[in-house]
């Protein structure tokens, strides 16, 4: 936990048992629990900022199928199986989240295929992160050209924007044409 605290810049942590959540399905899903935890620790000094993209309106290029829509990339979960992601076969795929109003943005995290348990050769290789106040004029805040990581964290110069967009340049490591994004998080 102390190494995680240092690398993630968090003030503390806890452990929750996924099996216990599954045993009490009537009490909510893992995503519901995660959302409640994020909400509970989102205020006060020294606490983790909430994921501004969580459960917000997401749009994107055409999905691989009806169960892998942009909304899956902002549902707070990577553990719902291989369909718990945004998937698109469009060349130049994109994913956009509307934060609802202008927010101060300092960090964007992208959870690729490997974060959801898929082969790491399917992790997004090259992409650009952009922000906008009006969904028309975009500014690039980060990019990656040789990513192999399951989870990419981009600390950006603080910027105020309403929309965050992920534009895919190269969807995978191995030439597979499908973009797979398990979560797009904004802090």
mmCIF file of C-alpha atoms in Angstrom:
data_model
loop_
_atom_site.group_PDB
_atom_site.id
_atom_site.type_symbol
_atom_site.label_atom_id
_atom_site.label_comp_id
_atom_site.label_asym_id
_atom_site.label_seq_id
_atom_site.Cartn_x
_atom_site.Cartn_y
_atom_site.Cartn_z
ATOM 1 C CA UNK A 1 0.000 0.000 0.000
ATOM 2 C CA UNK A 2 2.819 2.449 0.801
ATOM 3 C CA UNK A 3 4.359 2.003 -2.672
ATOM 4 C CA UNK A 4 0.950 2.503 -4.244
ATOM 5 C CA UNK A 5 0.439 5.604 -2.108
ATOM 6 C CA UNK A 6 3.691 7.081 -3.404
ATOM 7 C CA UNK A 7 3.116 6.206 -7.067
ATOM 8 C CA UNK A 8 -0.537 7.288 -7.163
ATOM 9 C CA UNK A 9 -0.266 10.291 -4.833
ATOM 10 C CA UNK A 10 -3.103 9.173 -2.589
ATOM 11 C CA UNK A 11 -3.556 9.790 1.112
ATOM 12 C CA UNK A 12 -4.752 6.292 2.086
ATOM 13 C CA UNK A 13 -6.473 3.162 0.982
ATOM 14 C CA UNK A 14 -8.674 0.220 1.872
ATOM 15 C CA UNK A 15 -9.411 -3.295 0.721
ATOM 16 C CA UNK A 16 -12.824 -4.571 -0.327
ATOM 17 C CA UNK A 17 -13.648 -8.124 -1.295
ATOM 18 C CA UNK A 18 -15.176 -8.602 -4.725
ATOM 19 C CA UNK A 19 -16.613 -11.988 -3.667
ATOM 20 C CA UNK A 20 -18.573 -10.278 -0.894
ATOM 21 C CA UNK A 21 -20.057 -7.833 -3.384
ATOM 22 C CA UNK A 22 -21.026 -10.673 -5.713
ATOM 23 C CA UNK A 23 -22.642 -12.553 -2.815
ATOM 24 C CA UNK A 24 -24.846 -9.527 -2.122
ATOM 25 C CA UNK A 25 -25.881 -8.709 -5.689
ATOM 26 C CA UNK A 26 -29.176 -7.242 -4.475
ATOM 27 C CA UNK A 27 -27.142 -4.477 -2.821
ATOM 28 C CA UNK A 28 -25.626 -3.343 -6.132
ATOM 29 C CA UNK A 29 -22.936 -4.117 -8.688
ATOM 30 C CA UNK A 30 -19.181 -3.711 -8.305
ATOM 31 C CA UNK A 31 -19.492 -0.496 -10.330
ATOM 32 C CA UNK A 32 -22.140 0.753 -7.861
ATOM 33 C CA UNK A 33 -19.807 0.030 -4.947
ATOM 34 C CA UNK A 34 -16.871 1.699 -6.699
ATOM 35 C CA UNK A 35 -19.015 4.754 -7.443
ATOM 36 C CA UNK A 36 -20.130 4.960 -3.807
ATOM 37 C CA UNK A 37 -16.530 4.705 -2.606
ATOM 38 C CA UNK A 38 -15.391 7.380 -5.071
ATOM 39 C CA UNK A 39 -18.233 9.628 -3.958
ATOM 40 C CA UNK A 40 -17.449 9.053 -0.275
ATOM 41 C CA UNK A 41 -13.794 10.027 -0.588
ATOM 42 C CA UNK A 42 -14.283 12.884 -3.030
ATOM 43 C CA UNK A 43 -14.479 15.757 -0.552
ATOM 44 C CA UNK A 44 -12.256 17.108 2.158
ATOM 45 C CA UNK A 45 -8.541 17.821 2.440
ATOM 46 C CA UNK A 46 -6.168 15.066 1.427
ATOM 47 C CA UNK A 47 -8.764 12.890 -0.283
ATOM 48 C CA UNK A 48 -8.880 11.553 -3.810
ATOM 49 C CA UNK A 49 -10.636 13.703 -6.398
ATOM 50 C CA UNK A 50 -13.612 12.038 -8.028
ATOM 51 C CA UNK A 51 -13.405 10.728 -11.566
ATOM 52 C CA UNK A 52 -15.118 13.569 -13.437
ATOM 53 C CA UNK A 53 -15.985 11.266 -16.358
ATOM 54 C CA UNK A 54 -17.753 8.637 -14.242
ATOM 55 C CA UNK A 55 -21.306 8.014 -15.527
ATOM 56 C CA UNK A 56 -21.202 11.078 -17.787
ATOM 57 C CA UNK A 57 -22.431 11.145 -21.382
ATOM 58 C CA UNK A 58 -19.951 9.457 -23.701
ATOM 59 C CA UNK A 59 -20.022 9.343 -27.497
ATOM 60 C CA UNK A 60 -17.668 7.830 -30.011
ATOM 61 C CA UNK A 61 -17.133 6.200 -33.348
ATOM 62 C CA UNK A 62 -19.328 3.227 -34.278
ATOM 63 C CA UNK A 63 -19.136 0.421 -31.721
ATOM 64 C CA UNK A 64 -18.036 -3.129 -32.578
ATOM 65 C CA UNK A 65 -21.427 -4.307 -31.289
ATOM 66 C CA UNK A 66 -24.390 -3.088 -29.239
ATOM 67 C CA UNK A 67 -22.846 -4.162 -25.918
ATOM 68 C CA UNK A 68 -19.524 -2.286 -26.351
ATOM 69 C CA UNK A 69 -20.665 1.329 -26.555
ATOM 70 C CA UNK A 70 -18.870 4.496 -25.420
ATOM 71 C CA UNK A 71 -20.878 4.425 -22.147
ATOM 72 C CA UNK A 72 -18.905 1.329 -21.092
ATOM 73 C CA UNK A 73 -15.738 3.469 -20.965
ATOM 74 C CA UNK A 74 -17.177 5.723 -18.245
ATOM 75 C CA UNK A 75 -19.030 3.169 -16.097
ATOM 76 C CA UNK A 76 -16.321 2.928 -13.428
ATOM 77 C CA UNK A 77 -15.569 -0.736 -14.113
ATOM 78 C CA UNK A 78 -12.944 -2.840 -15.863
ATOM 79 C CA UNK A 79 -13.966 -6.102 -14.221
ATOM 80 C CA UNK A 80 -17.205 -6.879 -16.067
ATOM 81 C CA UNK A 81 -15.613 -9.217 -18.610
ATOM 82 C CA UNK A 82 -14.349 -8.560 -22.093
ATOM 83 C CA UNK A 83 -17.526 -6.725 -23.134
ATOM 84 C CA UNK A 84 -17.072 -4.136 -20.337
ATOM 85 C CA UNK A 85 -15.362 -1.750 -22.759
ATOM 86 C CA UNK A 86 -15.782 0.635 -25.643
ATOM 87 C CA UNK A 87 -14.808 -1.146 -28.855
ATOM 88 C CA UNK A 88 -14.692 0.320 -32.360
ATOM 89 C CA UNK A 89 -13.458 -1.070 -35.682
ATOM 90 C CA UNK A 90 -13.466 2.376 -37.310
ATOM 91 C CA UNK A 91 -10.095 3.575 -38.581
ATOM 92 C CA UNK A 92 -9.322 6.723 -36.583
ATOM 93 C CA UNK A 93 -11.702 5.709 -33.789
ATOM 94 C CA UNK A 94 -12.562 8.299 -31.159
ATOM 95 C CA UNK A 95 -14.163 8.467 -27.727
ATOM 96 C CA UNK A 96 -15.531 11.665 -26.170
ATOM 97 C CA UNK A 97 -16.932 12.393 -22.722
ATOM 98 C CA UNK A 98 -19.063 15.422 -21.835
ATOM 99 C CA UNK A 99 -18.259 16.407 -18.242
ATOM 100 C CA UNK A 100 -21.532 18.374 -18.089
ATOM 101 C CA UNK A 101 -19.881 21.726 -17.414
ATOM 102 C CA UNK A 102 -16.409 23.254 -17.511
ATOM 103 C CA UNK A 103 -14.095 21.508 -15.035
ATOM 104 C CA UNK A 104 -10.466 21.878 -14.045
ATOM 105 C CA UNK A 105 -8.576 18.906 -15.481
ATOM 106 C CA UNK A 106 -5.186 17.803 -14.168
ATOM 107 C CA UNK A 107 -4.977 14.098 -15.019
ATOM 108 C CA UNK A 108 -6.399 11.708 -17.597
ATOM 109 C CA UNK A 109 -6.135 7.937 -17.226
ATOM 110 C CA UNK A 110 -6.758 5.505 -20.071
ATOM 111 C CA UNK A 111 -7.354 1.834 -19.256
ATOM 112 C CA UNK A 112 -6.540 -0.261 -22.298
ATOM 113 C CA UNK A 113 -7.331 -3.913 -23.233
ATOM 114 C CA UNK A 114 -4.823 -5.422 -20.789
ATOM 115 C CA UNK A 115 -6.475 -3.608 -17.877
ATOM 116 C CA UNK A 116 -9.650 -5.528 -18.649
ATOM 117 C CA UNK A 117 -7.892 -8.875 -18.843
ATOM 118 C CA UNK A 118 -7.367 -9.069 -22.597
ATOM 119 C CA UNK A 119 -4.063 -9.828 -24.316
ATOM 120 C CA UNK A 120 -1.649 -6.888 -23.895
ATOM 121 C CA UNK A 121 -0.942 -6.976 -27.646
ATOM 122 C CA UNK A 122 -4.403 -5.372 -27.927
ATOM 123 C CA UNK A 123 -3.415 -2.296 -25.851
ATOM 124 C CA UNK A 124 -3.790 0.998 -27.708
ATOM 125 C CA UNK A 125 -0.425 1.835 -29.302
ATOM 126 C CA UNK A 126 -0.850 5.472 -30.388
ATOM 127 C CA UNK A 127 -3.431 8.076 -29.439
ATOM 128 C CA UNK A 128 -4.038 11.751 -28.696
ATOM 129 C CA UNK A 129 -5.934 13.276 -25.755
ATOM 130 C CA UNK A 130 -7.737 16.535 -26.454
ATOM 131 C CA UNK A 131 -9.941 18.941 -24.505
ATOM 132 C CA UNK A 132 -12.551 21.466 -25.579
ATOM 133 C CA UNK A 133 -15.022 23.918 -24.100
ATOM 134 C CA UNK A 134 -17.458 23.676 -27.025
ATOM 135 C CA UNK A 135 -16.798 20.279 -28.732
ATOM 136 C CA UNK A 136 -15.679 22.185 -31.844
ATOM 137 C CA UNK A 137 -12.247 23.629 -31.102
ATOM 138 C CA UNK A 138 -9.835 21.092 -29.592
ATOM 139 C CA UNK A 139 -6.491 21.447 -27.811
ATOM 140 C CA UNK A 140 -4.110 18.521 -27.444
ATOM 141 C CA UNK A 141 -3.053 17.951 -23.819
ATOM 142 C CA UNK A 142 -1.218 14.617 -24.188
ATOM 143 C CA UNK A 143 -0.343 11.931 -26.682
ATOM 144 C CA UNK A 144 1.341 8.559 -26.895
ATOM 145 C CA UNK A 145 3.069 6.998 -29.882
ATOM 146 C CA UNK A 146 4.542 3.766 -28.516
ATOM 147 C CA UNK A 147 2.283 2.813 -25.634
ATOM 148 C CA UNK A 148 2.394 -0.793 -24.412
ATOM 149 C CA UNK A 149 0.999 -0.214 -20.902
ATOM 150 C CA UNK A 150 -2.311 -1.591 -19.651
ATOM 151 C CA UNK A 151 -2.989 1.728 -17.887
ATOM 152 C CA UNK A 152 -1.691 5.099 -19.110
ATOM 153 C CA UNK A 153 -1.681 8.056 -16.725
ATOM 154 C CA UNK A 154 -1.247 11.527 -18.198
ATOM 155 C CA UNK A 155 -0.673 14.407 -15.788
ATOM 156 C CA UNK A 156 -1.510 17.519 -17.775
ATOM 157 C CA UNK A 157 -0.989 21.209 -17.181
ATOM 158 C CA UNK A 158 -4.213 22.205 -15.429
ATOM 159 C CA UNK A 159 -6.777 23.196 -18.018
ATOM 160 C CA UNK A 160 -10.476 24.030 -17.847
ATOM 161 C CA UNK A 161 -12.700 22.192 -20.314
ATOM 162 C CA UNK A 162 -16.081 20.539 -20.638
ATOM 163 C CA UNK A 163 -15.164 17.806 -23.130
ATOM 164 C CA UNK A 164 -12.327 15.284 -23.174
ATOM 165 C CA UNK A 165 -11.638 13.330 -26.337
ATOM 166 C CA UNK A 166 -9.434 10.324 -27.041
ATOM 167 C CA UNK A 167 -8.446 9.996 -30.709
ATOM 168 C CA UNK A 168 -6.925 6.677 -31.724
ATOM 169 C CA UNK A 169 -4.045 6.686 -34.211
ATOM 170 C CA UNK A 170 -2.946 3.024 -33.895
ATOM 171 C CA UNK A 171 -5.435 0.765 -32.090
ATOM 172 C CA UNK A 172 -3.166 -2.171 -31.113
ATOM 173 C CA UNK A 173 0.374 -3.510 -30.953
ATOM 174 C CA UNK A 174 -0.206 -6.318 -33.463
ATOM 175 C CA UNK A 175 -2.226 -4.781 -36.303
ATOM 176 C CA UNK A 176 -5.641 -5.831 -34.985
ATOM 177 C CA UNK A 177 -7.997 -3.053 -36.190
ATOM 178 C CA UNK A 178 -10.234 -2.861 -33.088
ATOM 179 C CA UNK A 179 -9.869 -0.092 -30.532
ATOM 180 C CA UNK A 180 -10.520 -1.357 -26.978
ATOM 181 C CA UNK A 181 -10.877 1.184 -24.160
ATOM 182 C CA UNK A 182 -12.043 -0.141 -20.795
ATOM 183 C CA UNK A 183 -12.118 3.231 -19.016
ATOM 184 C CA UNK A 184 -11.408 6.874 -19.747
ATOM 185 C CA UNK A 185 -10.988 8.665 -16.413
ATOM 186 C CA UNK A 186 -10.647 12.415 -15.892
ATOM 187 C CA UNK A 187 -9.422 14.065 -12.674
#
